Coordinates of C-alpha atoms and ligand atoms in Angstrom, one line a residue:
M1 CA 12.4 -9.9 15.3
R2 CA 14.8 -7.0 16.1
D3 CA 17.8 -9.3 15.3
A4 CA 16.3 -10.2 11.9
V5 CA 15.8 -6.5 11.1
A6 CA 19.3 -5.6 12.2
R7 CA 20.7 -8.4 9.9
L8 CA 18.6 -7.2 7.1
Y9 CA 19.9 -3.6 7.5
A10 CA 23.5 -5.0 7.6
L11 CA 22.7 -6.7 4.3
I12 CA 21.1 -3.6 2.8
R13 CA 24.3 -1.7 3.7
L14 CA 26.4 -4.4 2.0
F15 CA 24.4 -4.0 -1.2
A16 CA 24.0 -0.3 -1.1
P17 CA 25.1 1.2 -4.4
A18 CA 28.9 1.4 -4.7
E19 CA 28.7 4.9 -6.1
A20 CA 26.9 6.1 -2.9
S21 CA 28.9 9.3 -2.6
P22 CA 28.8 11.8 0.2
F23 CA 26.3 14.7 -0.1
M24 CA 27.1 17.9 -1.9
S25 CA 25.3 19.8 0.8
S26 CA 24.7 18.3 4.2
E27 CA 22.4 20.9 5.6
T28 CA 18.8 21.7 5.0
E29 CA 15.9 23.3 6.8
V30 CA 13.6 20.3 6.5
A31 CA 14.7 16.7 6.0
I32 CA 11.9 14.5 4.7
V33 CA 12.6 10.8 5.3
G34 CA 10.9 8.6 2.7
G35 CA 10.0 9.5 -0.9
G36 CA 6.6 7.9 -1.2
A37 CA 3.3 9.7 -1.6
A38 CA 3.5 11.4 1.9
G39 CA 7.1 12.5 1.6
I40 CA 6.5 13.8 -2.0
A41 CA 3.4 15.8 -0.9
A42 CA 5.4 17.4 1.9
A43 CA 8.4 18.2 -0.3
R44 CA 6.3 19.6 -3.0
R45 CA 4.4 21.9 -0.6
L46 CA 7.6 23.1 1.1
T47 CA 9.5 23.6 -2.1
D48 CA 6.6 25.6 -3.6
A49 CA 6.6 27.8 -0.4
G50 CA 10.3 28.5 -0.8
V51 CA 11.5 26.4 2.1
A52 CA 14.8 24.5 1.7
C53 CA 14.1 20.8 2.1
L54 CA 15.6 17.5 1.1
L55 CA 13.6 14.4 0.2
I56 CA 15.7 11.4 1.4
E57 CA 14.9 8.1 -0.2
A58 CA 16.5 4.7 0.2
R59 CA 15.6 3.3 -3.2
S60 CA 16.9 4.4 -6.6
R61 CA 13.4 5.6 -7.5
L62 CA 10.7 7.7 -5.9
G63 CA 7.1 6.5 -5.1
G64 CA 7.7 3.8 -2.5
R65 CA 4.5 1.7 -2.5
A66 CA 3.4 3.6 -5.5
Y67 CA 5.4 1.8 -8.2
T68 CA 4.6 1.7 -11.9
V69 CA 6.6 -0.4 -14.4
S70 CA 6.3 -0.2 -18.2
H71 CA 5.6 -3.2 -20.4
G72 CA 4.5 -3.1 -24.0
G73 CA 3.7 0.6 -23.7
Y74 CA 1.4 0.0 -20.7
G75 CA 2.0 1.6 -17.3
I76 CA 1.5 -1.3 -14.8
D77 CA 1.0 -0.6 -11.1
L78 CA 2.7 -3.2 -8.9
G79 CA 1.7 -1.1 -5.9
C80 CA -1.3 1.2 -5.6
G81 CA -3.5 1.4 -8.7
W82 CA -6.8 2.9 -7.7
L83 CA -7.5 6.5 -7.1
H84 CA -9.9 5.6 -4.3
S85 CA -12.5 8.2 -3.2
A86 CA -11.9 9.8 -6.6
G87 CA -14.5 12.5 -6.0
T88 CA -12.3 14.0 -3.3
N89 CA -8.9 12.5 -4.1
P90 CA -6.3 15.3 -4.5
F91 CA -4.4 13.1 -7.0
V92 CA -7.2 13.6 -9.6
A93 CA -6.4 17.3 -9.9
I94 CA -2.7 16.5 -10.0
A95 CA -3.3 13.9 -12.7
E96 CA -5.3 16.5 -14.8
A97 CA -2.6 19.1 -14.3
Q98 CA 0.0 16.5 -15.5
G99 CA -2.2 15.8 -18.6
R100 CA -2.7 12.1 -17.6
T101 CA -5.5 9.9 -19.0
I102 CA -8.0 9.1 -16.2
D103 CA -9.9 5.9 -16.7
K104 CA -13.3 6.4 -15.0
S105 CA -14.7 3.0 -15.9
S106 CA -16.1 1.0 -13.0
P107 CA -13.9 -1.5 -11.2
A108 CA -14.1 -5.2 -11.8
W109 CA -15.3 -5.8 -8.2
S110 CA -18.4 -3.7 -8.8
R111 CA -19.4 -5.9 -11.8
P112 CA -20.8 -9.5 -11.7
A113 CA -18.0 -12.1 -11.6
L114 CA -17.5 -14.6 -14.4
E115 CA -20.2 -17.3 -14.1
R116 CA -18.0 -20.2 -15.1
N117 CA -17.4 -21.1 -11.4
F118 CA -19.8 -18.7 -9.8
P119 CA -23.4 -18.9 -11.0
L120 CA -25.3 -15.6 -10.8
V121 CA -27.7 -17.0 -8.2
D122 CA -24.8 -17.8 -5.9
Q123 CA -23.2 -14.4 -6.6
R124 CA -26.5 -12.8 -5.3
L125 CA -26.4 -14.9 -2.2
Y126 CA -22.8 -14.0 -1.6
Q127 CA -23.5 -10.3 -2.1
Q128 CA -26.4 -10.5 0.4
A129 CA -24.2 -12.4 3.0
M130 CA -21.4 -9.8 2.5
A131 CA -23.8 -6.9 3.0
E132 CA -25.1 -8.5 6.2
Y133 CA -21.5 -9.1 7.4
F134 CA -20.7 -5.4 7.0
E135 CA -23.9 -4.4 8.8
R136 CA -22.9 -6.6 11.8
L137 CA -19.4 -5.2 11.6
S138 CA -20.7 -1.6 11.8
E139 CA -22.9 -2.6 14.7
L140 CA -20.0 -4.2 16.6
A141 CA -17.8 -1.2 15.9
T142 CA -20.2 1.0 17.9
G143 CA -19.6 -1.1 21.1
K144 CA -17.5 0.0 24.0
I145 CA -14.8 -2.6 23.5
D146 CA -13.1 -2.9 20.1
V147 CA -13.4 -6.3 18.6
L148 CA -11.9 -8.3 15.7
C149 CA -13.4 -8.2 12.3
S150 CA -13.8 -12.0 12.6
A151 CA -16.4 -11.3 15.3
A152 CA -18.9 -10.3 12.6
F153 CA -18.9 -13.7 10.9
E154 CA -22.1 -15.6 11.2
P155 CA -21.1 -19.1 12.4
G156 CA -21.5 -21.7 9.6
N157 CA -22.3 -19.2 6.9
R158 CA -21.1 -20.8 3.6
W159 CA -19.7 -17.4 2.4
N160 CA -17.4 -16.8 5.4
G161 CA -14.3 -17.9 3.4
L162 CA -14.9 -15.6 0.5
I163 CA -15.9 -12.7 2.7
G164 CA -12.6 -13.3 4.7
A165 CA -10.6 -13.2 1.4
V166 CA -12.2 -9.9 0.5
V167 CA -11.6 -8.4 4.0
S168 CA -7.9 -9.4 3.5
Y169 CA -7.8 -7.7 0.1
I170 CA -9.2 -4.5 1.7
S171 CA -7.2 -4.4 4.9
G172 CA -4.2 -6.6 4.1
G173 CA -4.8 -8.5 7.3
D174 CA -6.7 -11.5 8.4
P175 CA -10.1 -10.8 9.9
S176 CA -8.9 -12.5 13.1
Q177 CA -6.2 -9.7 13.5
V178 CA -7.9 -6.6 12.3
S179 CA -9.7 -4.1 14.6
A180 CA -13.4 -3.8 13.7
L181 CA -13.4 -0.1 14.7
D182 CA -10.4 0.7 12.5
F183 CA -12.0 -1.1 9.5
E184 CA -15.2 0.9 10.1
N185 CA -13.3 4.2 10.5
Y186 CA -12.1 4.0 6.8
G187 CA -14.0 6.7 5.0
G188 CA -13.7 5.7 1.4
T189 CA -16.4 6.3 -1.2
D190 CA -17.5 4.1 -4.0
I191 CA -15.9 6.3 -6.7
N192 CA -12.7 4.6 -7.9
W193 CA -10.7 5.6 -11.0
R194 CA -7.4 4.6 -12.5
V195 CA -4.7 6.5 -14.4
A196 CA -3.6 4.9 -17.7
E197 CA 0.0 5.9 -17.3
G198 CA 0.1 4.5 -13.8
Y199 CA -0.6 5.8 -10.3
G200 CA 3.1 5.4 -9.4
T201 CA 4.2 7.5 -12.4
L202 CA 1.8 10.2 -11.4
I203 CA 2.9 10.3 -7.8
A204 CA 6.7 10.3 -8.7
A205 CA 6.2 13.0 -11.2
H206 CA 4.7 15.2 -8.6
A207 CA 8.2 15.6 -7.1
D208 CA 9.6 17.2 -10.3
G209 CA 11.9 20.1 -9.3
V210 CA 12.2 19.0 -5.6
D211 CA 15.6 18.4 -4.0
I212 CA 16.1 14.7 -3.8
A213 CA 18.7 12.3 -2.4
L214 CA 18.1 8.8 -3.8
D215 CA 20.0 5.7 -2.7
T216 CA 20.2 7.2 0.7
I217 CA 19.2 5.0 3.6
V218 CA 18.4 6.8 6.9
E219 CA 19.9 4.8 9.7
R220 CA 19.3 7.1 12.7
I221 CA 17.6 10.4 13.6
D222 CA 19.6 12.0 16.4
H223 CA 17.4 14.6 18.1
S224 CA 19.6 15.0 21.2
G225 CA 21.0 18.4 20.3
A226 CA 19.7 21.8 19.1
T227 CA 20.2 20.6 15.4
L228 CA 18.7 17.4 14.2
R229 CA 21.2 15.0 12.7
I230 CA 19.9 12.5 10.1
E231 CA 22.5 9.8 9.8
T232 CA 22.6 7.9 6.5
N233 CA 24.7 5.5 4.5
R234 CA 26.0 8.6 2.6
G235 CA 26.8 10.8 5.6
T236 CA 24.9 13.0 8.0
I237 CA 22.5 15.7 7.2
A238 CA 21.8 18.5 9.6
A239 CA 18.3 19.9 9.7
K240 CA 16.0 22.1 11.7
H241 CA 12.9 19.9 11.2
V242 CA 12.4 16.4 10.0
I243 CA 9.3 14.7 8.6
V244 CA 9.4 10.9 9.0
T245 CA 7.2 9.0 6.5
L246 CA 8.5 5.5 6.9
P247 CA 6.2 2.5 6.8
T248 CA 5.1 1.3 10.2
D249 CA 6.8 -2.1 10.1
I250 CA 10.1 -0.2 9.7
I251 CA 9.4 2.3 12.6
G252 CA 7.9 -0.4 14.8
A253 CA 10.8 -2.8 14.4
R254 CA 13.7 -0.3 14.8
A255 CA 13.5 1.5 18.1
E256 CA 17.1 2.6 17.6
L257 CA 16.0 4.7 14.6
F258 CA 15.5 7.5 17.0
F259 CA 18.2 8.8 19.4
P260 CA 17.1 9.3 22.2
L261 CA 14.5 6.6 21.8
L262 CA 10.9 7.5 21.1
P263 CA 9.0 4.6 22.6
Q264 CA 5.6 6.3 22.0
K265 CA 6.4 6.2 18.2
T266 CA 7.8 2.7 18.2
E267 CA 4.7 1.4 20.1
A268 CA 2.2 3.4 18.0
A269 CA 3.8 1.9 14.8
A270 CA 3.7 -1.6 16.3
G271 CA -0.1 -1.2 16.9
L272 CA -0.5 -0.5 13.1
P273 CA 1.2 -3.4 11.4
L274 CA 1.4 -3.6 7.6
G275 CA -0.9 -6.2 6.1
L276 CA 0.0 -7.8 2.8
A277 CA -1.4 -7.5 -0.7
D278 CA 0.5 -8.6 -3.7
K279 CA -0.4 -8.2 -7.4
L280 CA 0.7 -10.6 -10.1
Y281 CA 0.5 -9.6 -13.8
L282 CA 0.2 -12.3 -16.5
T283 CA 0.0 -11.7 -20.2
L284 CA -3.1 -13.2 -22.0
D285 CA -3.2 -14.4 -25.6
N286 CA -6.4 -14.1 -27.5
P287 CA -8.0 -11.9 -24.8
E288 CA -11.2 -11.0 -26.8
E289 CA -13.1 -13.9 -25.4
F290 CA -13.5 -11.9 -22.2
G291 CA -15.0 -8.5 -21.6
R292 CA -12.8 -5.8 -20.1
D293 CA -12.4 -5.8 -16.3
T294 CA -13.9 -9.3 -15.9
R295 CA -13.6 -10.5 -12.3
V296 CA -13.0 -14.1 -11.3
F297 CA -12.4 -15.7 -7.9
G298 CA -10.1 -18.7 -8.0
L299 CA -12.3 -20.4 -5.4
T300 CA -15.6 -19.2 -4.0
D301 CA -15.6 -21.2 -0.8
S302 CA -12.2 -20.5 0.7
K303 CA -10.3 -17.6 2.2
D304 CA -7.1 -18.9 0.4
T305 CA -8.0 -17.6 -3.0
A306 CA -6.8 -14.9 -5.3
S307 CA -9.1 -12.6 -7.1
Y308 CA -8.3 -12.0 -10.8
T309 CA -9.2 -9.2 -13.2
I310 CA -9.1 -10.4 -16.7
R311 CA -8.3 -7.6 -19.3
P312 CA -7.7 -4.8 -16.7
Q313 CA -8.4 -1.5 -18.5
G314 CA -9.1 -3.6 -21.6
R315 CA -5.4 -4.8 -21.8
P316 CA -4.3 -8.3 -22.9
Q317 CA -3.4 -9.1 -19.3
I318 CA -4.6 -10.7 -16.1
E319 CA -4.1 -9.0 -12.7
G320 CA -4.1 -11.4 -9.8
Y321 CA -4.7 -10.0 -6.3
F322 CA -3.4 -12.0 -3.3
G323 CA -4.2 -11.0 0.3
D324 CA -2.7 -11.7 3.8
G325 CA -1.9 -15.3 4.7
L326 CA -2.0 -16.7 1.2
A327 CA 0.3 -13.9 -0.1
D328 CA 2.7 -14.4 2.8
E329 CA 2.9 -18.1 2.2
L330 CA 3.4 -17.7 -1.6
E331 CA 6.1 -15.1 -1.0
R332 CA 8.2 -17.8 0.7
G333 CA 8.3 -19.6 -2.7
G334 CA 9.0 -16.4 -4.7
I335 CA 7.3 -15.1 -7.8
H336 CA 7.1 -18.5 -9.5
A337 CA 5.0 -19.8 -6.6
F338 CA 2.4 -17.1 -7.4
V339 CA 2.5 -17.9 -11.1
D340 CA 2.0 -21.6 -10.5
F341 CA -0.8 -20.9 -8.0
A342 CA -2.6 -18.5 -10.3
V343 CA -2.2 -20.6 -13.5
G344 CA -3.5 -23.6 -11.5
Q345 CA -6.6 -21.7 -10.3
L346 CA -7.3 -20.2 -13.8
A347 CA -6.8 -23.5 -15.6
G348 CA -9.1 -25.2 -13.0
M349 CA -11.9 -22.8 -14.0
L350 CA -11.1 -22.2 -17.7
G351 CA -9.6 -25.5 -18.8
N352 CA -6.1 -26.9 -19.0
D353 CA -5.5 -25.3 -22.5
F354 CA -5.7 -21.9 -20.8
K355 CA -2.2 -22.5 -19.3
K356 CA -0.8 -22.0 -22.8
R357 CA -2.4 -18.6 -23.1
V358 CA -0.7 -17.0 -20.1
S359 CA 2.8 -16.1 -18.9
L360 CA 4.4 -14.0 -16.3
L361 CA 4.5 -10.3 -17.0
D362 CA 5.6 -8.8 -13.7
M363 CA 5.2 -8.7 -9.9
H364 CA 6.7 -7.2 -6.8
L365 CA 6.9 -9.0 -3.5
W366 CA 6.0 -6.3 -0.9
R367 CA 6.7 -8.3 2.3
A368 CA 10.2 -9.2 1.1
D369 CA 10.9 -5.6 0.2
P370 CA 13.2 -4.2 2.9
F371 CA 12.0 -0.6 2.4
A372 CA 8.3 -1.5 2.7
R373 CA 8.0 -4.8 4.7
G374 CA 4.3 -5.1 3.7
S375 CA 1.5 -3.3 1.8
Y376 CA -0.8 -1.2 3.9
S377 CA -1.5 -0.7 7.6
F378 CA -4.4 -1.9 9.7
A379 CA -4.9 -1.4 13.5
L380 CA -4.8 -4.3 15.9
P381 CA -7.9 -4.3 18.2
G382 CA -7.8 -1.5 20.8
K383 CA -5.0 0.2 18.8
V384 CA -7.1 2.6 16.7
N385 CA -5.6 5.6 18.6
C386 CA -2.2 4.6 17.5
R387 CA -2.9 6.5 14.2
Q388 CA -3.2 9.8 16.1
A389 CA -0.2 8.9 18.4
L390 CA 2.0 8.2 15.3
A391 CA 1.0 11.4 13.6
A392 CA 1.6 13.7 16.7
P393 CA 4.7 16.0 16.3
I394 CA 7.4 16.0 18.9
D395 CA 9.1 19.2 20.3
G396 CA 7.9 21.2 17.2
R397 CA 10.8 19.6 15.3
L398 CA 9.9 16.0 14.5
F399 CA 6.8 15.5 12.3
F400 CA 5.3 12.3 11.2
A401 CA 3.3 11.4 8.0
G402 CA 2.4 8.4 5.9
E403 CA -0.7 6.4 5.2
A404 CA -0.8 4.9 8.7
C405 CA -1.1 8.4 10.2
S406 CA -4.5 9.0 8.5
K407 CA -7.6 8.3 10.7
S408 CA -9.9 7.7 7.8
D409 CA -7.9 7.4 4.6
F410 CA -5.2 5.0 5.9
S411 CA -4.0 2.3 3.6
T412 CA -4.3 4.6 0.6
A413 CA -2.0 6.8 -1.5
H414 CA -4.2 9.9 -1.2
G415 CA -4.4 9.3 2.6
A416 CA -0.6 9.3 2.7
Y417 CA -0.5 12.5 0.5
L418 CA -2.9 14.3 2.9
T419 CA -0.8 13.5 5.9
G420 CA 2.4 14.7 4.2
L421 CA 0.7 17.9 3.3
A422 CA -0.5 18.3 6.9
A423 CA 3.0 17.9 8.2
A424 CA 4.3 20.5 5.8
E425 CA 1.6 22.9 6.8
Q426 CA 2.5 22.4 10.5
I427 CA 6.0 23.4 9.7
L428 CA 5.0 26.4 7.6
A429 CA 2.7 27.6 10.4
A430 CA 5.5 27.3 13.0
R431 CA 7.8 29.4 10.9
V432 CA 5.6 32.6 10.8
Ligands
FAD1 C1 0.0 -4.1 -3.9 C2 -0.6 -2.8 -3.3 C3 -1.8 -2.3 -3.8 C4 -2.2 -1.1 -3.3 N1 -3.4 -0.6 -3.9 C5 -3.8 0.7 -3.6 C6 -4.8 1.3 -4.3 O1 -5.3 0.8 -5.3 N2 -5.1 2.6 -4.0 C7 -4.4 3.3 -3.0 O2 -4.8 4.5 -2.7 N3 -3.5 2.7 -2.2 C8 -3.1 1.4 -2.5 N4 -2.0 0.8 -1.9 C9 -1.4 1.5 -0.7 C10 -0.6 2.7 -1.1 O3 0.4 2.3 -2.1 C11 0.2 3.2 0.1 O4 -0.8 3.4 1.2 C12 0.9 4.5 -0.1 O5 1.6 4.5 -1.3 C13 1.9 4.7 1.1 O6 2.6 5.9 0.9 P1 3.6 6.4 2.1 O7 4.2 7.7 1.6 O8 2.8 6.4 3.4 O9 4.6 5.2 2.2 P2 5.7 4.6 1.2 O10 5.2 4.7 -0.2 O11 6.1 3.3 1.7 O12 6.9 5.7 1.3 C14 7.9 5.5 2.3 C15 9.3 5.6 1.6 O13 10.3 5.5 2.6 C16 11.4 4.8 1.9 N5 12.2 4.2 3.0 C17 12.1 3.1 3.7 N6 13.1 2.9 4.6 C18 13.9 4.0 4.4 C19 15.1 4.4 5.0 N7 15.7 3.7 6.0 N8 15.7 5.5 4.6 C20 15.1 6.3 3.6 N9 14.0 6.0 3.0 C21 13.4 4.8 3.4 C22 10.7 3.8 1.1 O14 11.5 3.3 0.1 C23 9.5 4.6 0.6 O15 9.8 5.2 -0.7 C24 -1.5 -0.4 -2.4 C25 -0.3 -0.9 -1.9 C26 0.2 -2.1 -2.4 C27 1.5 -2.6 -1.9

């Protein structure tokens, strides 16, 4: 695994932008590693408080796993799309301040699915089985020993496949890997909104006016001396404090990221692997046949199925959602493997002629992305405390943030934001 990651980094260096020039200024008070929701939250707070800080980002764009692309005037979220727990989500106020259009219509998953391959009577049975599964899961999570989410399946239940698929969409992991206690610790509410211009657009714009170094890959954080040295492909930045917001699969696989090593961080990150969720967007001709935000499962009796939203936000598109093992397998075949799979499932339900009405719009492969290595974190059984261990500061100089550091809002953009803000507050408190 380590060798593979080292090879990957060698490749990344090879393809790093040719114009990667040295820094104008190589000193700052706070170096923030990673320009996703967590890093942006920290940088915004520190900048507003008048603290010199530099947001260091490997990509040529900000946002990380928040990533909006534009097609036909629509902002399309290839990463996070839902303002989960919208009643308390801090990005709602930020969206309002930015003058964004918030879509408060209910998500496809809270509406009945298309009946074509899923009669209403079966949908009710499935909902009932799902509610009972979650009750058993809650019960198991109160036990002394942490167990797997798969322990809550009722042997032989006809809906286990579909429940497993939904657990993989939520956690990114297979129920046979995910800690029941961690799953239960998630504190989301049922209020979920979207932002028409894109969640990624909103998050990246929150960094307006912040000092940013794009195309800058952090290779090592040297904390051996009185001054921290952040070594990058564009030179070394000296700092008094650092906030590390890298995804767990990057921290966990690269012990040498820290010098001297910080085994407690490497181990904590390894206990919180990134699950996989991938979103495929197709265009849809003559969409009016379907109501907006219509949900369809490709299969209702298997875990290896995608879930589709036809006409998301009323747009002439289909959004396919692929979780865990299925997404991992399809990533090996590239984007066209997803298209073939999705078109096959949709045509199986809606007839062969449906194939002529859809074509690829866009997609991002999150596992193959060297700066993400997956979609969102889940805890392995017995590893729930790794979230706290990852978030704990070291020496009053090294701070940690990112979605995986949140005890109850992990796997979300607003959870990442709150951890970034908390790290910035810790630094501000230490300065007075
Ligand atoms: C398909 C998908 C759907 C999702 N759906 C939702 C949703 O609906 N709602 C929701 O709230 N959340 C959702 N999420 C999760 C959400 O996007 C993440 O939890 C959140 O964006 C993570 O933010 P972060 O700042 O912790 O990490 P990141 O966004 O990953 O930020 C880390 C940054 O570090 C950078 N980086 C990596 N390596 C280096 C390096 N060596 N040097 C410098 N920089 C580096 C990365 O490029 C990245 O920008 C989804 C994610 C995916 C992938």
